Coordinates of C-alpha atoms in Angstrom, one line a residue:
Chain A
X1 CA -0.6 0.4 -0.7
X2 CA 1.8 3.5 -1.1
X3 CA 0.7 6.6 0.8
X4 CA 2.0 9.7 0.7
X5 CA 0.8 13.0 2.0
X6 CA -0.1 16.8 1.3
X7 CA 3.4 17.8 3.1
X8 CA 5.9 15.4 1.1
X9 CA 4.2 16.5 -2.4
X10 CA 4.7 20.0 -0.9
X11 CA 8.2 19.3 -0.1
X12 CA 8.8 18.1 -3.7
X13 CA 7.2 20.8 -5.6
X14 CA 9.7 23.1 -2.4
X15 CA 12.9 21.3 -3.8
X16 CA 12.2 21.1 -7.2
X17 CA 12.2 17.3 -7.8
X18 CA 8.1 17.0 -8.4
X19 CA 7.1 14.7 -10.4
X20 CA 4.5 15.7 -12.2
X21 CA 2.5 15.1 -15.1
X22 CA -1.3 15.7 -16.8
X23 CA -4.2 13.3 -16.4
X24 CA -3.0 11.8 -20.7
X25 CA 0.2 11.2 -19.7
X26 CA -1.0 9.4 -16.4
X27 CA -3.0 6.7 -18.1
X28 CA 0.2 5.4 -20.0
X29 CA 2.0 5.4 -17.0
X30 CA -0.5 3.4 -15.0
X31 CA -1.1 1.3 -18.4
X32 CA 2.7 0.5 -18.0
X33 CA 3.8 0.8 -14.2
X34 CA 0.3 -0.4 -12.7
X35 CA -1.6 1.6 -10.1
X36 CA 0.7 0.9 -7.1
X37 CA 4.4 2.0 -8.7
X38 CA 2.5 4.8 -10.6
X39 CA 1.5 6.2 -7.1
X40 CA 5.0 6.0 -6.1
X41 CA 6.5 7.6 -9.5
X42 CA 3.9 10.6 -9.3
X43 CA 3.3 13.3 -6.5
X44 CA 1.1 15.7 -8.7
X45 CA -1.9 14.8 -12.2
X46 CA -2.8 18.1 -13.4
X47 CA -6.6 18.3 -15.3
X48 CA -7.9 20.9 -17.6
X49 CA -10.9 22.0 -19.1
X50 CA -12.5 25.3 -21.2
X51 CA -16.1 24.8 -22.4
X52 CA -19.1 27.3 -21.9
X53 CA -20.0 27.8 -18.0
X54 CA -23.1 30.0 -18.5
X55 CA -22.9 29.9 -14.8
X56 CA -20.6 32.6 -14.3
X57 CA -20.5 36.2 -13.3
X58 CA -18.0 38.5 -11.8
X59 CA -18.7 40.7 -8.0
X60 CA -17.3 44.5 -8.6
X61 CA -17.2 46.8 -6.6
X62 CA -17.0 50.4 -7.6
X63 CA -15.4 52.7 -5.1
X64 CA -18.2 55.0 -3.4
X65 CA -19.3 58.3 -5.9
X66 CA -19.5 61.9 -4.1
X67 CA -22.0 63.0 -3.5
X68 CA -23.0 59.0 -2.4
X69 CA -26.0 56.3 -4.1
X70 CA -27.2 52.9 -3.6
X71 CA -27.2 51.8 -6.9
X72 CA -30.8 50.0 -7.0
X73 CA -29.8 49.8 -11.0
X74 CA -26.9 49.0 -12.6
X75 CA -26.3 49.0 -16.3
X76 CA -22.1 48.0 -17.0
X77 CA -22.5 48.9 -21.6
X78 CA -25.9 48.9 -21.5
X79 CA -25.8 44.7 -20.0
X80 CA -27.8 44.6 -16.7
X81 CA -25.0 43.9 -13.3
X82 CA -27.5 42.9 -10.3
X83 CA -27.2 45.2 -7.2
X84 CA -29.9 44.4 -4.9
X85 CA -26.9 44.1 -2.2
X86 CA -24.8 46.6 -0.6
X87 CA -24.5 50.2 -2.0
X88 CA -22.0 50.1 -5.1
X89 CA -21.4 46.4 -5.2
X90 CA -22.6 44.5 -8.2
X91 CA -23.3 41.4 -9.6
X92 CA -22.4 41.2 -13.1
X93 CA -24.2 37.9 -14.8
X94 CA -22.3 35.9 -18.3
X95 CA -25.7 35.7 -19.5
X96 CA -27.8 38.3 -19.3
X97 CA -28.3 39.8 -22.5
X98 CA -28.2 43.8 -23.5
X99 CA -30.4 46.0 -23.1
X100 CA -29.9 47.3 -27.1
X101 CA -27.8 45.3 -28.2
X102 CA -30.0 41.3 -27.3
X103 CA -27.6 38.8 -28.7
X104 CA -24.8 40.5 -29.8
X105 CA -23.5 41.8 -26.6
X106 CA -23.5 40.3 -23.0
X107 CA -22.4 40.2 -19.9
X108 CA -19.9 37.9 -21.1
X109 CA -18.5 40.4 -23.4
X110 CA -18.2 43.0 -20.3
X111 CA -16.2 40.2 -18.4
X112 CA -13.6 39.8 -21.1
X113 CA -13.6 43.5 -22.1
X114 CA -12.9 44.1 -17.7
X115 CA -10.3 41.6 -18.3
X116 CA -9.1 43.0 -21.1
X117 CA -8.4 46.5 -19.3
X118 CA -11.2 47.8 -21.9
X119 CA -13.4 50.9 -20.5
X120 CA -16.4 50.2 -19.8
X121 CA -20.0 52.7 -19.7
X122 CA -21.7 52.4 -15.9
X123 CA -25.0 53.9 -15.7
X124 CA -26.8 53.7 -11.9
X125 CA -30.4 54.6 -10.8
X126 CA -31.4 54.6 -7.6
X127 CA -34.3 56.2 -5.1
X128 CA -32.4 58.7 -2.9
X129 CA -32.1 58.2 1.2
X130 CA -30.4 60.6 3.7
X131 CA -27.1 58.6 3.4
X132 CA -27.0 57.9 -0.5
X133 CA -28.6 60.9 -1.6
X134 CA -27.5 60.6 -5.5
X135 CA -30.1 59.7 -7.7
X136 CA -28.5 58.7 -11.0
X137 CA -24.8 58.1 -12.0
X138 CA -22.7 58.1 -15.0
X139 CA -19.4 56.9 -16.0
X140 CA -16.7 55.1 -17.9
X141 CA -14.2 53.1 -16.0
X142 CA -11.8 49.9 -15.8
X143 CA -10.9 46.9 -14.1
X144 CA -8.2 49.2 -12.4
X145 CA -11.0 51.9 -11.2
X146 CA -12.5 48.8 -9.4
X147 CA -11.8 47.8 -5.4
X148 CA -12.7 44.2 -6.4
X149 CA -13.7 42.2 -9.6
X150 CA -14.2 39.0 -8.2
X151 CA -15.0 36.1 -10.6
X152 CA -17.2 33.3 -9.2
X153 CA -18.9 30.6 -10.9
X154 CA -21.8 29.2 -9.1
X155 CA -21.4 25.7 -11.1
X156 CA -18.1 24.5 -12.8
X157 CA -16.1 21.8 -13.9
X158 CA -19.2 19.4 -14.6
X159 CA -17.7 16.2 -14.3
X160 CA -19.5 15.4 -17.6
X161 CA -22.1 16.5 -20.1
X162 CA -25.0 15.6 -21.9
X163 CA -24.6 15.6 -25.8
X164 CA -27.3 16.6 -27.7
X165 CA -28.9 16.2 -31.2
X166 CA -32.4 16.9 -32.6
X167 CA -35.3 14.5 -34.4
X168 CA -37.4 17.3 -35.3
X169 CA -37.5 18.4 -38.9
X170 CA -36.1 21.7 -38.6
X171 CA -33.1 23.8 -37.4
X172 CA -33.1 24.5 -33.6
X173 CA -30.8 26.4 -31.4
X174 CA -29.5 26.2 -28.3
X175 CA -26.7 26.3 -25.5
X176 CA -25.4 22.8 -27.2
X177 CA -25.2 25.2 -30.5
X178 CA -27.6 25.0 -33.6
X179 CA -28.4 21.2 -34.0
X180 CA -29.5 20.3 -37.8
X181 CA -32.9 18.7 -38.2
X182 CA -33.3 14.8 -38.4
X183 CA -30.3 14.1 -36.4
X184 CA -28.5 16.3 -38.4
X185 CA -25.6 16.0 -36.2
X186 CA -24.5 16.1 -32.6
X187 CA -22.6 18.0 -29.9
X188 CA -21.1 17.1 -26.9
X189 CA -19.1 19.0 -24.2
X190 CA -15.9 18.4 -21.6
X191 CA -13.0 17.2 -21.6
X192 CA -12.9 13.1 -20.9
X193 CA -9.8 12.2 -20.0
X194 CA -8.5 15.5 -18.6
X195 CA -12.0 16.3 -17.3
X196 CA -11.1 17.2 -13.4
X197 CA -13.8 15.5 -11.0
X198 CA -13.7 12.9 -13.1
X199 CA -9.7 12.0 -12.3
X200 CA -11.0 12.5 -9.1
X201 CA -14.5 11.2 -8.8
X202 CA -14.5 10.5 -4.6
X203 CA -13.1 13.8 -4.2
X204 CA -10.4 12.8 -2.4
X205 CA -7.9 15.5 -3.2
X206 CA -10.6 18.5 -4.1
X207 CA -12.7 20.8 -2.0
X208 CA -13.0 23.5 -0.5
X209 CA -9.5 25.1 -0.7
X210 CA -8.6 23.4 -3.0
X211 CA -5.9 25.5 -5.5
X212 CA -7.0 25.3 -9.2
X213 CA -6.2 27.0 -12.3
X214 CA -8.8 29.8 -13.4
X215 CA -8.4 32.1 -15.8
X216 CA -5.0 32.1 -16.5
X217 CA -4.0 32.8 -12.4
X218 CA -4.3 30.6 -9.5
X219 CA -7.8 30.0 -7.5
X220 CA -9.5 28.1 -5.6
X221 CA -12.5 25.5 -5.1
X222 CA -15.3 27.3 -2.3
X223 CA -17.4 24.4 -2.3
X224 CA -19.7 22.4 -3.9
X225 CA -21.7 23.7 -7.0
X226 CA -25.3 24.2 -8.1
X227 CA -27.0 21.5 -9.5
X228 CA -24.2 19.3 -7.7
X229 CA -25.1 15.5 -8.7
X230 CA -22.4 13.0 -7.7
X231 CA -24.8 10.3 -7.6
X232 CA -25.8 10.6 -11.6
X233 CA -21.9 11.6 -12.4
X234 CA -22.9 15.2 -12.5
X235 CA -20.7 16.4 -9.6
X236 CA -20.2 20.1 -10.1
X237 CA -18.1 23.4 -8.7
X238 CA -17.7 26.3 -7.0
X239 CA -14.8 28.4 -8.0
X240 CA -13.9 31.9 -6.6
X241 CA -10.5 34.0 -8.5
X242 CA -9.3 37.6 -8.8
X243 CA -10.4 38.6 -11.8
X244 CA -7.8 40.7 -11.8
X245 CA -5.4 38.8 -12.2
X246 CA -7.2 36.8 -15.7
X247 CA -6.6 36.5 -19.0
X248 CA -8.6 36.8 -22.3
X249 CA -6.9 33.0 -23.1
X250 CA -8.9 31.5 -20.6
X251 CA -12.1 33.5 -20.4
X252 CA -13.6 33.9 -23.7
X253 CA -17.0 35.7 -24.1
X254 CA -19.1 33.7 -26.1
X255 CA -22.5 33.8 -28.9
X256 CA -24.3 30.6 -29.3
X257 CA -26.9 31.7 -32.2
X258 CA -30.6 32.7 -31.0
X259 CA -30.1 31.1 -27.7
X260 CA -27.9 34.3 -26.1
X261 CA -24.3 34.8 -24.6
X262 CA -22.1 32.3 -22.7
X263 CA -18.1 32.4 -21.3
X264 CA -15.8 29.8 -21.9
X265 CA -14.1 29.2 -18.5
X266 CA -10.7 27.6 -18.6
X267 CA -10.4 26.0 -15.0
X268 CA -6.9 23.2 -14.5
X269 CA -7.1 21.1 -10.4
X270 CA -3.8 19.7 -9.3
X271 CA -4.4 16.0 -8.1
X272 CA -1.9 15.1 -5.7
X273 CA -1.2 11.1 -5.5
X274 CA -2.2 10.3 -2.1
X275 CA -2.3 6.5 -3.1
X276 CA -2.8 3.8 -5.4
X277 CA -6.3 4.3 -5.7
X278 CA -6.3 8.1 -6.7
X279 CA -3.5 6.5 -9.2
X280 CA -6.5 4.7 -10.9
X281 CA -9.1 6.9 -10.8
X282 CA -6.2 9.5 -12.5
X283 CA -5.9 6.5 -15.2
X284 CA -9.6 7.4 -16.1
X285 CA -9.7 7.4 -20.0
X286 CA -11.9 8.5 -22.9
X287 CA -13.7 5.8 -22.4
X288 CA -14.6 5.3 -19.5
X289 CA -16.2 8.6 -19.8
X290 CA -19.8 7.6 -20.4
X291 CA -22.9 9.6 -20.8
X292 CA -25.7 9.9 -22.9
X293 CA -27.3 11.6 -26.2
X294 CA -30.7 13.3 -25.4
X295 CA -33.0 14.1 -29.0
X296 CA -33.4 18.7 -28.0
X297 CA -36.0 18.5 -30.2
X298 CA -38.2 17.6 -27.4
X299 CA -38.8 20.8 -25.7
X300 CA -39.3 19.1 -22.1
X301 CA -37.0 19.0 -18.9
X302 CA -36.8 15.0 -20.0
X303 CA -36.0 14.8 -23.3
X304 CA -35.6 11.3 -24.7
X305 CA -32.0 9.5 -24.3
X306 CA -30.9 7.8 -28.1
X307 CA -28.3 5.7 -26.4
X308 CA -25.3 5.8 -24.3
X309 CA -21.7 6.5 -25.6
X310 CA -18.2 7.2 -24.3
X311 CA -15.9 10.3 -25.0
X312 CA -14.0 7.8 -27.5
X313 CA -16.7 7.9 -29.8
X314 CA -18.1 10.9 -29.6
X315 CA -13.7 12.3 -30.1
X316 CA -13.5 10.3 -33.4
X317 CA -15.6 12.6 -35.7
X318 CA -18.7 11.5 -35.6
X319 CA -21.4 8.7 -34.0
X320 CA -23.9 6.2 -34.9
X321 CA -28.0 7.4 -34.4
X322 CA -30.4 5.5 -35.7
X323 CA -28.2 3.5 -37.7
X324 CA -26.7 6.3 -39.4
X325 CA -23.7 7.5 -39.3
X326 CA -23.9 11.6 -37.7
X327 CA -21.4 13.6 -37.5
X328 CA -19.9 15.5 -34.2
X329 CA -19.1 19.0 -33.1
X330 CA -17.3 19.8 -29.7
X331 CA -18.5 22.8 -28.1
X332 CA -15.2 23.3 -25.6
X333 CA -11.9 23.1 -26.5
X334 CA -9.6 20.3 -25.9
X335 CA -6.7 21.8 -27.3
X336 CA -7.2 24.5 -24.8
X337 CA -8.1 22.1 -22.0
X338 CA -4.6 20.3 -23.1
X339 CA -2.8 24.1 -22.3
X340 CA -4.4 24.7 -19.0
X341 CA -3.2 21.1 -18.0
X342 CA 0.4 21.5 -19.6
X343 CA 0.3 25.1 -18.1
X344 CA -0.8 24.2 -13.9
X345 CA 2.1 21.2 -14.7
X346 CA 4.5 23.9 -15.3
X347 CA 3.3 26.6 -12.6
X348 CA 3.9 22.7 -10.3
X349 CA 7.1 21.9 -11.8
X350 CA 8.6 25.5 -11.3
X351 CA 7.5 25.5 -7.6
X352 CA 5.0 28.3 -7.8
X353 CA 1.7 26.1 -7.0
X354 CA 1.7 23.5 -3.9
X355 CA -1.0 21.1 -3.5
X356 CA -3.6 21.1 -0.5
X357 CA -5.8 19.4 1.6
X358 CA -9.2 20.1 1.4
X359 CA -10.6 22.3 5.0
X360 CA -14.2 20.3 3.9
X361 CA -14.9 17.4 1.5
X362 CA -17.2 17.7 -1.0
X363 CA -20.7 16.5 -0.9
X364 CA -20.5 12.9 -2.1
X365 CA -24.4 12.3 -1.7
X366 CA -26.7 14.8 -3.4
X367 CA -29.2 14.4 -6.7
X368 CA -30.0 17.5 -8.3
X369 CA -34.2 17.6 -8.8
X370 CA -36.3 19.2 -10.4
X371 CA -38.1 22.0 -9.8
X372 CA -41.9 21.7 -7.5
X373 CA -44.0 22.8 -9.6
X374 CA -47.2 24.5 -7.3
X375 CA -49.9 25.5 -10.2
X376 CA -49.8 22.6 -13.1
X377 CA -49.0 23.4 -16.8
X378 CA -52.3 23.2 -19.0
X379 CA -52.2 21.2 -21.7
X380 CA -53.5 21.6 -24.9
X381 CA -55.7 19.1 -24.6
X382 CA -57.8 21.5 -21.6
X383 CA -58.6 23.9 -23.9
X384 CA -58.6 22.7 -27.7
X385 CA -61.5 22.1 -29.0
X386 CA -63.1 19.2 -29.4
X387 CA -66.1 19.2 -31.4
X388 CA -64.0 19.9 -35.2
X389 CA -65.7 19.4 -38.2
X390 CA -63.2 18.3 -40.8
X391 CA -64.0 17.7 -44.6
X392 CA -62.7 14.8 -46.8
X393 CA -60.0 16.1 -48.9
X394 CA -62.5 15.2 -52.8
X395 CA -65.0 17.9 -51.3
X396 CA -65.9 21.1 -53.4
X397 CA -63.9 24.2 -52.3
X398 CA -68.2 25.2 -52.0
X399 CA -68.5 22.2 -49.5
X400 CA -66.1 23.7 -47.6
X401 CA -67.2 27.1 -47.7
X402 CA -70.7 26.0 -46.1
X403 CA -69.1 24.0 -43.7
X404 CA -67.2 27.0 -42.3
X405 CA -70.3 29.5 -42.4
X406 CA -72.2 26.5 -40.4
X407 CA -69.9 25.8 -38.4
X408 CA -68.3 29.4 -37.5
X409 CA -64.8 27.7 -37.5
X410 CA -62.0 29.1 -40.7
X411 CA -60.0 26.6 -40.0
X412 CA -61.1 22.9 -41.5
X413 CA -58.2 19.7 -41.3
X414 CA -58.7 18.2 -44.5
X415 CA -58.6 14.1 -44.0
X416 CA -58.1 11.7 -46.6
X417 CA -60.3 8.3 -47.1
X418 CA -58.9 6.2 -44.7
X419 CA -60.2 9.5 -42.2
X420 CA -56.2 9.8 -41.6
X421 CA -55.0 14.3 -41.7
X422 CA -53.8 15.4 -44.9
X423 CA -54.3 18.9 -44.9
X424 CA -56.1 22.1 -43.9
X425 CA -57.7 24.7 -45.3
X426 CA -58.6 28.1 -44.2
X427 CA -61.1 30.9 -45.1
X428 CA -58.5 32.8 -46.8
X429 CA -57.9 29.6 -49.0
X430 CA -61.3 29.6 -50.4
X431 CA -61.3 32.9 -50.9
X432 CA -58.2 32.9 -53.2
X433 CA -60.0 29.9 -55.2
X434 CA -63.0 31.6 -55.9
X435 CA -60.3 35.0 -57.4
X436 CA -58.4 32.3 -59.0
X437 CA -60.3 30.1 -60.9
X438 CA -59.6 26.5 -61.9
X439 CA -59.1 25.5 -58.3
X440 CA -61.9 23.2 -57.3
X441 CA -61.6 20.8 -55.6
X442 CA -60.3 21.0 -51.7
X443 CA -57.8 18.8 -52.5
X444 CA -56.1 21.4 -54.9
X445 CA -56.7 24.4 -52.7
X446 CA -55.3 22.6 -49.1
X447 CA -52.0 23.7 -48.1
X448 CA -50.4 20.0 -47.4
X449 CA -47.5 20.5 -44.5
X450 CA -50.0 20.9 -41.8
X451 CA -48.3 22.4 -38.1
X452 CA -50.2 19.9 -35.6
X453 CA -50.2 18.9 -32.1
X454 CA -50.2 16.6 -29.4
X455 CA -53.3 16.5 -26.5
X456 CA -50.5 16.1 -24.3
X457 CA -48.7 19.2 -25.1
X458 CA -48.0 22.3 -22.5
X459 CA -49.8 24.8 -24.4
X460 CA -46.4 26.9 -23.9
X461 CA -45.0 24.9 -26.1
X462 CA -48.3 25.3 -28.3
X463 CA -48.5 28.8 -28.0
X464 CA -44.5 28.8 -29.7
X465 CA -45.6 26.7 -32.5
X466 CA -47.9 29.2 -33.2
X467 CA -45.9 31.9 -33.0
X468 CA -42.5 30.6 -35.1
X469 CA -44.8 29.7 -37.7
X470 CA -47.2 32.4 -38.1
X471 CA -50.4 30.6 -37.8
X472 CA -53.3 30.9 -36.1
X473 CA -54.7 27.5 -35.4
X474 CA -53.2 23.5 -35.4
X475 CA -54.8 20.7 -35.7
X476 CA -54.9 18.3 -32.5
X477 CA -54.0 14.5 -34.0
X478 CA -53.4 11.1 -32.2
X479 CA -50.6 9.0 -32.7
X480 CA -52.6 7.6 -36.3
X481 CA -53.0 10.8 -37.2
X482 CA -56.6 11.3 -36.7
X483 CA -58.2 14.8 -35.8
X484 CA -59.4 14.9 -32.2
X485 CA -59.7 18.4 -32.1
X486 CA -57.8 22.0 -33.6
X487 CA -56.4 24.5 -30.8
X488 CA -56.3 28.9 -32.2
X489 CA -54.6 31.3 -31.0
X490 CA -58.3 32.3 -30.4
X491 CA -57.7 29.6 -27.5
X492 CA -55.0 30.5 -26.2
X493 CA -55.6 34.2 -25.8
X494 CA -58.3 33.1 -23.8
X495 CA -56.8 31.3 -21.1
X496 CA -54.5 34.1 -20.6
X497 CA -57.2 36.8 -20.8
X498 CA -58.6 34.4 -17.5
X499 CA -55.3 34.1 -15.9
X500 CA -54.9 37.8 -15.2
Chain B
X1 CA -12.4 25.0 -58.1
X2 CA -16.2 25.4 -56.8
X3 CA -18.4 27.7 -59.2
X4 CA -22.3 28.6 -58.8
X5 CA -24.5 28.2 -61.3
X6 CA -27.6 30.5 -61.0
X7 CA -30.7 29.7 -63.8
X8 CA -33.6 31.8 -64.0
X9 CA -37.4 31.3 -64.4
X10 CA -37.2 31.7 -67.9
X11 CA -34.5 28.7 -68.8
X12 CA -35.8 27.1 -65.1
X13 CA -37.9 23.5 -67.0
X14 CA -35.0 23.0 -69.7
X15 CA -32.3 20.6 -69.5
X16 CA -29.0 23.1 -69.8
X17 CA -27.0 21.7 -67.1
X18 CA -27.4 17.9 -69.0
X19 CA -26.4 19.7 -72.2
X20 CA -24.0 22.0 -71.3
X21 CA -22.1 18.5 -69.3
X22 CA -22.8 15.9 -72.7
X23 CA -21.8 18.5 -74.7
X24 CA -18.4 20.4 -73.2
X25 CA -17.5 16.4 -71.9
X26 CA -17.2 18.1 -68.2
X27 CA -17.5 16.0 -65.0
X28 CA -19.5 18.0 -62.5
X29 CA -19.2 17.2 -59.2
X30 CA -22.7 18.7 -57.8
X31 CA -22.6 19.7 -53.8
X32 CA -25.9 21.4 -53.4
X33 CA -28.6 22.5 -55.3
X34 CA -31.6 24.5 -55.3
X35 CA -34.6 24.3 -57.7
X36 CA -37.8 26.0 -57.1
X37 CA -40.7 27.2 -60.3
X38 CA -39.1 30.1 -60.0
X39 CA -35.4 29.9 -59.9
X40 CA -32.3 27.1 -59.4
X41 CA -28.9 27.2 -57.8
X42 CA -26.4 24.8 -58.1
X43 CA -22.5 24.5 -55.8
X44 CA -20.3 22.6 -57.9
X45 CA -16.3 21.1 -58.5
X46 CA -14.8 21.7 -61.7
X47 CA -12.0 20.9 -62.8
X48 CA -10.1 23.7 -62.9
X49 CA -8.6 22.9 -67.0
X50 CA -12.6 22.7 -67.4
X51 CA -13.8 25.3 -66.3
X52 CA -14.0 27.8 -69.6
X53 CA -15.8 25.2 -71.6
X54 CA -19.0 24.9 -69.0
X55 CA -18.9 28.5 -68.2
X56 CA -19.3 29.4 -71.9
X57 CA -21.5 26.0 -72.4
X58 CA -23.2 27.0 -69.6
X59 CA -23.7 31.0 -69.9
X60 CA -24.9 30.3 -73.7
X61 CA -28.2 28.8 -72.3
X62 CA -28.6 31.6 -70.3
X63 CA -27.7 30.0 -66.8
X64 CA -25.0 32.7 -64.8
X65 CA -21.7 30.9 -63.4
X66 CA -20.0 32.7 -60.4
X67 CA -16.5 31.6 -59.2
X68 CA -16.4 30.9 -55.4
X69 CA -12.9 32.3 -54.7
X70 CA -14.1 34.1 -51.6
X71 CA -14.1 30.3 -49.0
X72 CA -14.8 30.8 -45.0
X73 CA -12.2 33.3 -42.8
X74 CA -10.6 31.9 -39.5
X75 CA -9.9 34.5 -36.9
X76 CA -7.0 32.4 -35.5
X77 CA -7.4 35.0 -32.4
X78 CA -11.0 34.8 -32.1
X79 CA -11.0 31.0 -32.6
X80 CA -10.3 28.7 -29.5
X81 CA -10.8 25.9 -31.7
X82 CA -13.6 23.8 -30.2
X83 CA -14.6 22.5 -33.2
X84 CA -18.3 23.1 -33.3
X85 CA -18.0 24.5 -37.2
X86 CA -16.9 20.6 -37.9
X87 CA -20.4 18.8 -38.1
X88 CA -22.6 22.0 -39.3
X89 CA -20.4 22.1 -42.6
X90 CA -22.1 19.9 -45.5
X91 CA -18.9 20.2 -47.4
X92 CA -16.9 18.7 -44.8
X93 CA -14.3 21.9 -45.0
X94 CA -13.4 21.3 -41.1
X95 CA -11.7 18.7 -39.1
X96 CA -9.5 18.5 -36.2
X97 CA -5.1 18.2 -36.8
X98 CA -3.1 15.6 -34.8
X99 CA -2.9 18.4 -31.8
X100 CA -6.8 18.8 -31.7
X101 CA -6.4 22.2 -33.4
X102 CA -8.8 23.1 -36.4
X103 CA -8.1 22.0 -40.0
X104 CA -9.6 23.7 -43.0
X105 CA -9.5 22.2 -46.2
X106 CA -10.3 25.7 -48.2
X107 CA -11.4 24.4 -51.5
X108 CA -14.0 22.6 -50.6
X109 CA -15.7 25.9 -48.9
X110 CA -19.0 26.6 -51.3
X111 CA -19.6 30.2 -48.8
X112 CA -23.2 29.0 -47.8
X113 CA -22.2 30.4 -44.5
X114 CA -24.0 27.8 -42.0
X115 CA -20.5 27.7 -39.9
X116 CA -20.7 31.9 -39.0
X117 CA -24.1 31.4 -37.2
X118 CA -22.2 27.8 -35.7
X119 CA -19.4 29.6 -34.4
X120 CA -19.7 31.3 -30.5
X121 CA -16.8 32.7 -31.1
X122 CA -17.4 35.0 -33.6
X123 CA -14.1 33.6 -35.3
X124 CA -15.8 33.0 -39.0
X125 CA -16.9 34.8 -41.9
X126 CA -17.8 35.2 -45.0
X127 CA -15.4 38.3 -45.8
X128 CA -15.4 40.0 -49.9

């Protein structure tokens, strides 16, 4: 049994004869020497990751203006920072969007601009008090003018992450990038072999107070991250570091098309090899880190799992989905992750960086719960019209017009001979048919590509689909495409009018 | 080389593409094509030596031929080499090199611009 102490490892770092390797190099070493001998040989293993971490932000202290002010609302380059704390502190979140530039500029960009030393416009408002009389403030400042600029990542270092693909027939835009229709591509995130938490999954050395690489400087772990879920192998970390010492090489603003902004955060953790068990866990490979491929085309918290996959398969360039070779894209940079593990290795080897024991272990038993919702979301079946009238595709447009007049519906779902949905006609289609002679039958004038809904869809989804496709009604169909109802934008308006 | 062939509504019903290929004995490697009743657009690869002939044949039949010589530009300062661009490119321009950096085969670029929106770091552009 090999046992080493933190003091022993730090003494070696101090003396300049520490043996430090990256988690990638450790795979070969354990393969060659076995865990026991590797534990004797290697003192520290470094990890690294560089990917989108929306859950990031910076605490800023601006100092007091004259006359003083309790800032209630704070905007930095038009991006709102949260200031519901003391007078001149604010937290700028990576995902907050600019009030004027929308998707193009957000909190992440303010953070990158601060690191780069650029000037930032500050606009603040207040209600005014006896001690803080000032009501508005406009100034320009940069990172050197601030008292503190402390990065906090409430959630970072995900042990691994879900893989995204899309089964519906249009491109969708997500925080996992653009997902092409009909399982056209796959996106993933995470550093696999270099992933910090996958290299010490039992948190033997990773805990409160662990020194880490964060954004190009030394930071610390301050606890478990939000949504920490070690029981499902989705552990996370909360991190702290000084933005003033960070570099734009390792902190980068990002835009996800039609989704929003995020921050790419470079982070690395050194793992002191105290025993063989740690030598074994740091020998984890891309193949050992297994995750799920989810269909992001299903707009629900419980997205269907299509298959399991490991990082070796993901990094090969394509994976099989439904028998088809599907190209993969990484949303996090393995090259940068390697750079970070390499940089951290250099810091340890040259005696600039020491290891220590956590002052508190991270919880090993926890799962991330879904939200408790006390009001039930209405479903399509709660408000759809069930007395829907359908028309045969072989009927004439005169018959369709008559049916619309008699039933006061302005949309008629069209069915084929077997009774299944084949199209839809509206009062407008009929007017057009009257104006442009030549089309006599419903099947000639109907819209064939019908947007449909399921009875158990939440109303929010139905409303979003109606809005995006700019239509005013959708037939509700069952699994065999029989029409069981119809939902109109009017029904939804009524529902909302009732609520307020 | 990559070319774009535009076919306008007055000749859309005629087989001018096939005729031009047979006439000049040139093989066009079509990578994208879009047709409707009013307009046609084709992206194709052609041997540089054959370009002049096929352009002449197509243009004499009413098509418009443009050389796609402004392929995608990658700003190496902005790019963090994540690889987000790889899976969305229909022409397989991007791939990882052996050091997990981004390799580009610019010759294949059909200037569709799909990768521009996919890049989280605004590192890609089609500049003219």
